[in-house]
Coordinates of C-alpha atoms and ligand atoms in Angstrom, one line a residue:
M1 CA 63.0 135.2 118.1
W2 CA 65.1 138.4 117.8
I3 CA 67.2 139.6 120.7
I4 CA 68.1 143.0 121.9
D5 CA 70.7 143.2 124.7
G6 CA 71.2 146.4 126.6
H7 CA 74.7 145.9 128.1
C8 CA 78.0 144.2 127.4
D9 CA 81.6 145.0 128.1
V10 CA 83.3 143.4 125.1
L11 CA 85.0 146.8 124.3
L12 CA 86.7 146.7 127.6
K13 CA 88.1 143.2 126.9
L14 CA 89.2 144.3 123.4
W15 CA 90.9 147.4 124.9
N16 CA 92.6 145.5 127.8
S17 CA 93.9 142.7 125.6
P18 CA 93.8 143.6 121.9
D19 CA 95.9 140.7 120.7
Q20 CA 93.9 138.0 122.5
H21 CA 90.5 138.6 121.0
D22 CA 88.9 138.9 117.6
F23 CA 85.3 139.9 117.5
Y24 CA 84.8 138.2 114.1
E25 CA 86.6 135.0 114.8
E26 CA 84.2 132.0 114.6
D27 CA 85.4 130.2 117.8
S28 CA 86.1 133.5 119.6
A29 CA 86.5 133.2 123.4
L30 CA 84.5 136.4 123.8
D31 CA 81.1 136.1 125.4
V32 CA 79.8 138.4 122.7
S33 CA 81.2 137.9 119.2
Y34 CA 79.7 138.4 115.8
Y35 CA 79.1 134.7 115.2
G36 CA 77.7 134.2 118.7
L37 CA 75.2 137.1 118.1
C38 CA 74.3 135.6 114.7
S39 CA 73.8 132.1 116.2
T40 CA 71.3 133.4 118.7
N41 CA 69.4 135.6 116.2
S42 CA 70.5 138.9 117.8
F43 CA 68.8 142.0 116.4
M44 CA 70.9 144.6 118.3
Q45 CA 73.6 144.7 121.0
N46 CA 74.5 147.7 123.2
F47 CA 78.2 148.1 123.6
A48 CA 79.4 149.9 126.7
V49 CA 82.6 152.0 127.0
F50 CA 83.9 151.6 130.5
V51 CA 86.9 153.3 132.0
P52 CA 88.2 151.4 135.0
P53 CA 88.7 153.4 138.2
R54 CA 92.5 152.6 138.1
I55 CA 92.8 155.1 135.2
P56 CA 93.9 158.5 136.5
V57 CA 91.3 161.3 136.2
G58 CA 93.3 163.2 133.5
Q59 CA 93.5 160.1 131.2
R60 CA 89.9 159.0 131.3
F61 CA 88.7 160.8 128.2
L62 CA 91.6 159.2 126.3
A63 CA 90.8 155.7 127.6
A64 CA 87.1 156.2 126.4
A65 CA 88.2 157.6 123.1
Q66 CA 90.5 154.5 122.6
Q67 CA 87.6 152.2 123.3
I68 CA 85.4 154.0 120.8
D69 CA 88.2 153.7 118.2
I70 CA 88.3 150.0 118.9
F71 CA 84.5 149.9 118.4
Y72 CA 84.9 151.4 115.0
Q73 CA 88.0 149.4 114.0
K74 CA 87.1 146.0 115.4
V75 CA 83.3 145.8 115.8
L76 CA 82.1 148.0 112.9
Q77 CA 84.9 146.7 110.8
D78 CA 82.4 145.0 108.5
Q79 CA 79.4 147.3 108.3
S80 CA 77.4 144.9 106.3
K81 CA 77.5 142.7 109.4
M82 CA 77.5 145.2 112.3
T83 CA 75.6 148.5 111.8
L84 CA 75.8 151.5 114.1
I85 CA 72.4 152.6 115.2
T86 CA 72.2 156.3 116.2
N87 CA 68.7 157.4 115.1
R88 CA 65.2 156.1 114.3
E89 CA 65.8 155.8 110.5
E90 CA 68.8 153.5 111.0
L91 CA 66.8 151.4 113.5
D92 CA 63.9 151.1 111.0
D93 CA 66.3 150.3 108.1
L94 CA 67.7 147.5 110.2
R95 CA 64.3 146.1 110.9
V96 CA 63.4 146.2 107.2
T97 CA 66.7 144.4 106.3
R98 CA 66.0 141.7 109.0
E99 CA 62.4 141.2 107.8
K100 CA 63.8 140.3 104.4
D101 CA 65.1 137.3 106.2
D102 CA 68.6 138.7 106.4
H103 CA 69.8 137.7 109.8
T104 CA 73.4 138.4 109.2
R105 CA 73.1 142.2 109.9
I106 CA 73.1 143.2 113.6
G107 CA 72.6 146.6 115.1
A108 CA 75.1 148.2 117.5
I109 CA 74.3 150.9 120.0
L110 CA 77.2 152.7 121.6
S111 CA 77.0 153.7 125.3
L112 CA 79.2 155.1 128.0
E113 CA 79.2 153.5 131.4
G114 CA 80.1 156.3 133.8
A115 CA 80.5 160.0 133.1
D116 CA 84.1 159.8 134.4
A117 CA 85.3 160.1 130.8
L118 CA 83.9 163.6 130.6
Q119 CA 86.5 164.8 133.1
G120 CA 84.1 167.6 134.1
E121 CA 83.9 168.9 130.5
I122 CA 80.4 169.3 128.9
A123 CA 82.1 169.7 125.5
Y124 CA 83.3 166.0 125.8
L125 CA 79.7 164.9 126.2
R126 CA 78.8 166.6 122.9
L127 CA 81.9 165.0 121.2
F128 CA 80.9 161.6 122.5
H129 CA 77.5 162.1 121.0
R130 CA 79.0 163.1 117.7
L131 CA 81.0 159.8 117.8
G132 CA 77.7 157.9 118.1
V133 CA 77.2 157.5 121.9
R134 CA 73.5 157.4 122.5
S135 CA 73.2 156.4 126.1
M136 CA 75.2 157.2 129.2
G137 CA 75.2 155.8 132.7
L138 CA 76.1 158.7 135.0
T139 CA 78.4 156.8 137.4
W140 CA 79.9 153.4 137.9
N141 CA 80.1 152.3 141.6
Y142 CA 82.0 155.3 142.9
A143 CA 81.7 159.1 142.9
N144 CA 82.7 161.2 139.9
E145 CA 82.2 164.8 138.7
V146 CA 78.5 164.1 138.0
G147 CA 77.4 162.3 141.2
D148 CA 77.7 159.4 143.6
G149 CA 77.6 155.7 142.7
I150 CA 76.0 153.0 144.8
Q151 CA 79.2 152.0 146.6
E152 CA 79.8 155.5 148.1
I153 CA 78.8 155.1 151.7
R154 CA 77.9 158.8 152.0
N155 CA 75.1 158.3 149.5
G156 CA 75.5 161.7 147.9
G157 CA 73.4 162.8 144.9
I158 CA 73.9 164.6 141.6
T159 CA 76.3 167.5 141.6
R160 CA 75.7 170.9 140.0
F161 CA 77.7 169.8 137.0
G162 CA 75.7 166.6 136.9
H163 CA 72.5 168.5 136.5
Q164 CA 74.1 170.5 133.7
V165 CA 75.0 167.2 132.1
L166 CA 71.5 165.9 132.4
G167 CA 70.2 169.1 130.8
E168 CA 72.5 168.6 127.8
M169 CA 71.6 164.9 127.5
K170 CA 68.0 166.0 127.1
K171 CA 68.9 168.4 124.3
L172 CA 71.0 165.6 122.6
K173 CA 68.2 163.0 123.3
M174 CA 70.7 160.8 125.0
I175 CA 69.3 158.0 127.2
C176 CA 70.2 158.2 130.9
D177 CA 71.2 154.9 132.3
V178 CA 70.6 154.7 136.1
S179 CA 72.2 151.3 136.9
H180 CA 75.1 151.8 139.4
L181 CA 73.7 155.1 140.8
S182 CA 73.5 155.8 144.5
I183 CA 69.9 155.9 145.9
R184 CA 70.0 159.6 146.2
S185 CA 71.5 160.2 142.7
F186 CA 68.7 157.9 141.4
W187 CA 66.0 160.1 142.9
D188 CA 67.8 163.3 141.8
V189 CA 67.7 162.0 138.2
M190 CA 64.0 161.1 138.5
E191 CA 63.2 164.7 139.3
H192 CA 64.1 165.6 135.8
T193 CA 61.2 165.7 133.4
D194 CA 61.5 164.7 129.7
L195 CA 64.6 162.6 130.4
V196 CA 64.6 159.2 128.8
V197 CA 65.7 156.7 131.5
M198 CA 66.6 153.1 131.7
A199 CA 68.5 150.7 134.1
S200 CA 70.4 148.7 131.6
H201 CA 71.7 146.0 133.9
S202 CA 70.0 145.7 137.3
N203 CA 67.8 143.2 139.0
T204 CA 65.3 143.5 141.9
R205 CA 66.5 143.9 145.4
A206 CA 63.3 142.3 146.8
L207 CA 64.6 138.9 145.4
C208 CA 68.4 139.4 145.8
P209 CA 69.6 141.8 148.4
H210 CA 72.6 143.3 146.5
V211 CA 73.1 147.1 146.5
R212 CA 73.3 147.1 142.7
N213 CA 69.7 145.9 142.4
L214 CA 66.7 148.2 142.3
E215 CA 64.2 148.6 145.2
D216 CA 60.5 148.3 144.4
D217 CA 59.8 152.0 144.6
Q218 CA 62.6 152.6 142.1
I219 CA 61.2 150.0 139.7
R220 CA 57.7 151.5 140.0
T221 CA 59.1 155.0 139.2
L222 CA 61.0 153.7 136.2
I223 CA 57.7 152.1 135.0
Q224 CA 55.8 155.4 135.5
K225 CA 58.5 157.1 133.4
D226 CA 58.2 154.6 130.6
G227 CA 61.8 153.5 131.3
M228 CA 63.3 150.1 130.7
I229 CA 64.8 147.6 133.2
G230 CA 67.4 145.4 131.8
V231 CA 67.3 142.1 133.7
T232 CA 70.9 141.1 134.1
F233 CA 72.8 137.8 134.3
V234 CA 75.4 138.8 136.8
P235 CA 75.2 135.9 139.3
Y236 CA 75.6 138.2 142.4
F237 CA 72.6 140.2 141.3
V238 CA 70.6 137.1 140.5
Y239 CA 70.8 134.9 143.5
Q240 CA 72.8 134.5 146.7
P241 CA 74.8 132.4 147.0
A242 CA 75.9 133.5 143.5
N243 CA 77.5 130.2 142.6
E244 CA 74.0 128.5 142.8
S245 CA 72.3 131.0 140.5
N246 CA 70.5 129.6 137.5
I247 CA 68.0 130.5 134.8
S248 CA 64.9 130.0 137.0
H249 CA 66.3 132.6 139.4
V250 CA 66.6 135.1 136.5
I251 CA 63.0 134.4 135.6
R252 CA 61.9 135.2 139.2
H253 CA 63.2 138.7 138.7
I254 CA 61.2 139.1 135.5
E255 CA 58.2 137.8 137.4
H256 CA 58.7 140.3 140.2
I257 CA 58.9 143.3 137.8
C258 CA 55.7 142.0 136.2
E259 CA 54.0 142.0 139.6
L260 CA 55.0 145.6 140.0
G261 CA 53.3 146.4 136.7
G262 CA 56.3 146.4 134.5
A263 CA 55.6 143.6 132.0
D264 CA 56.1 146.2 129.2
N265 CA 59.3 147.6 130.7
I266 CA 61.5 144.5 130.8
M267 CA 64.5 143.9 128.5
F268 CA 67.7 142.1 129.0
G269 CA 71.1 143.5 129.9
S270 CA 73.4 140.5 130.1
D271 CA 76.7 142.2 131.2
F272 CA 78.5 139.6 129.1
D273 CA 82.3 140.1 128.9
G274 CA 82.1 142.2 132.1
I275 CA 81.7 139.1 134.4
E276 CA 83.9 136.2 135.3
E277 CA 81.3 134.1 137.0
K278 CA 78.2 133.1 135.1
V279 CA 74.6 132.0 135.8
T280 CA 74.5 128.3 135.0
G281 CA 73.0 128.0 131.5
L282 CA 73.6 131.7 130.6
E283 CA 77.3 131.8 130.0
T284 CA 77.5 133.6 126.7
T285 CA 75.3 135.3 124.2
K286 CA 74.8 132.0 122.4
Q287 CA 72.7 130.7 125.4
Y288 CA 70.0 133.3 124.7
S289 CA 68.2 130.7 122.5
Q290 CA 67.9 128.2 125.3
F291 CA 66.9 131.0 127.7
I292 CA 64.1 132.1 125.3
H293 CA 63.0 128.5 124.9
M294 CA 62.7 128.2 128.7
L295 CA 60.7 131.4 129.0
L296 CA 58.3 130.1 126.3
Q297 CA 57.5 127.2 128.6
Y298 CA 56.1 129.6 131.2
Y299 CA 54.8 132.6 129.3
P300 CA 52.9 133.3 126.1
S301 CA 55.1 134.1 123.1
D302 CA 53.8 137.7 122.6
L303 CA 55.0 138.5 126.1
V304 CA 58.4 136.7 125.7
E305 CA 58.8 138.6 122.4
K306 CA 58.3 141.9 124.1
W307 CA 61.0 141.1 126.6
A308 CA 63.4 139.7 124.0
W309 CA 63.3 142.7 121.7
K310 CA 59.9 144.4 121.0
S311 CA 59.6 146.6 124.1
S312 CA 63.2 147.8 123.9
Y313 CA 62.8 148.3 120.1
V314 CA 59.9 150.6 120.8
F315 CA 61.8 152.3 123.7
Y316 CA 64.9 153.0 121.5
S317 CA 62.8 154.1 118.6
K318 CA 60.9 156.7 120.8
A319 CA 64.2 157.8 122.5
F320 CA 65.8 158.5 119.1
S321 CA 63.0 160.3 117.4
Ligands
LIG401 ZN1 78.0 147.8 135.0

């Protein structure tokens, strides 16, 4: 079964320690590597650009630009293996190639985790779009020029500049990723019509009371807006105590989203290479095969196929057309 994954931080690792990692190395220590993706029959992987909060405000655009350069140099280095997906035609072409039983070509979507890299400049958003960025999370955990993240205790919403950014994202047909947003920012975003929304790596708060997880009314609203929810493998968002989290706990989050009416809105957003601790049995992208195998023991294959790639394929396809 093909896999589409909505979030990983491999670019951050390659940027932090360029000499330690090789994306194309067969026994790479990365959670997400080309051979790892191949071994698990990956169809497409979303690569996030993340600028850590320690980077001074004036240098955040540069840090993001450096990570995008790494994406082109080190991930898209062999374009017969990794193909950048920026529009519907490219997505359809990839599917045609894969259907010819060529499982060595994998799609790559580029995204920005946090609008901090814009440094308050709408021009930078358009430049990122030209460089291939097709989805953007507005904040990480803290406040930036666009709005507040979930760890800001004041729970502020979207700023005036943030609304301008959202307007421009609509024009550019960029996907708005709501993972990490404060509760108020989330609802401010939901007031926008015609905006394509997803939560690329968040679980359900009803099952695991972490602030990064989504409340039921947030999940229902994402479903109403045809948005996607990327069930994530971050132990702290899966189960508490985190060190006891396992695959069956991940499945419970899927089950809960289904109960809320979201069986067609589920995808996966592993957060691989962005996490030190792992869910037992879901340590790297290679374990996707076992995970799918386990899902097939509980659910019909057409449903598992939707979660694994089909629903997100349809979502990306609509977003890009
Ligand atoms: Zn994140």
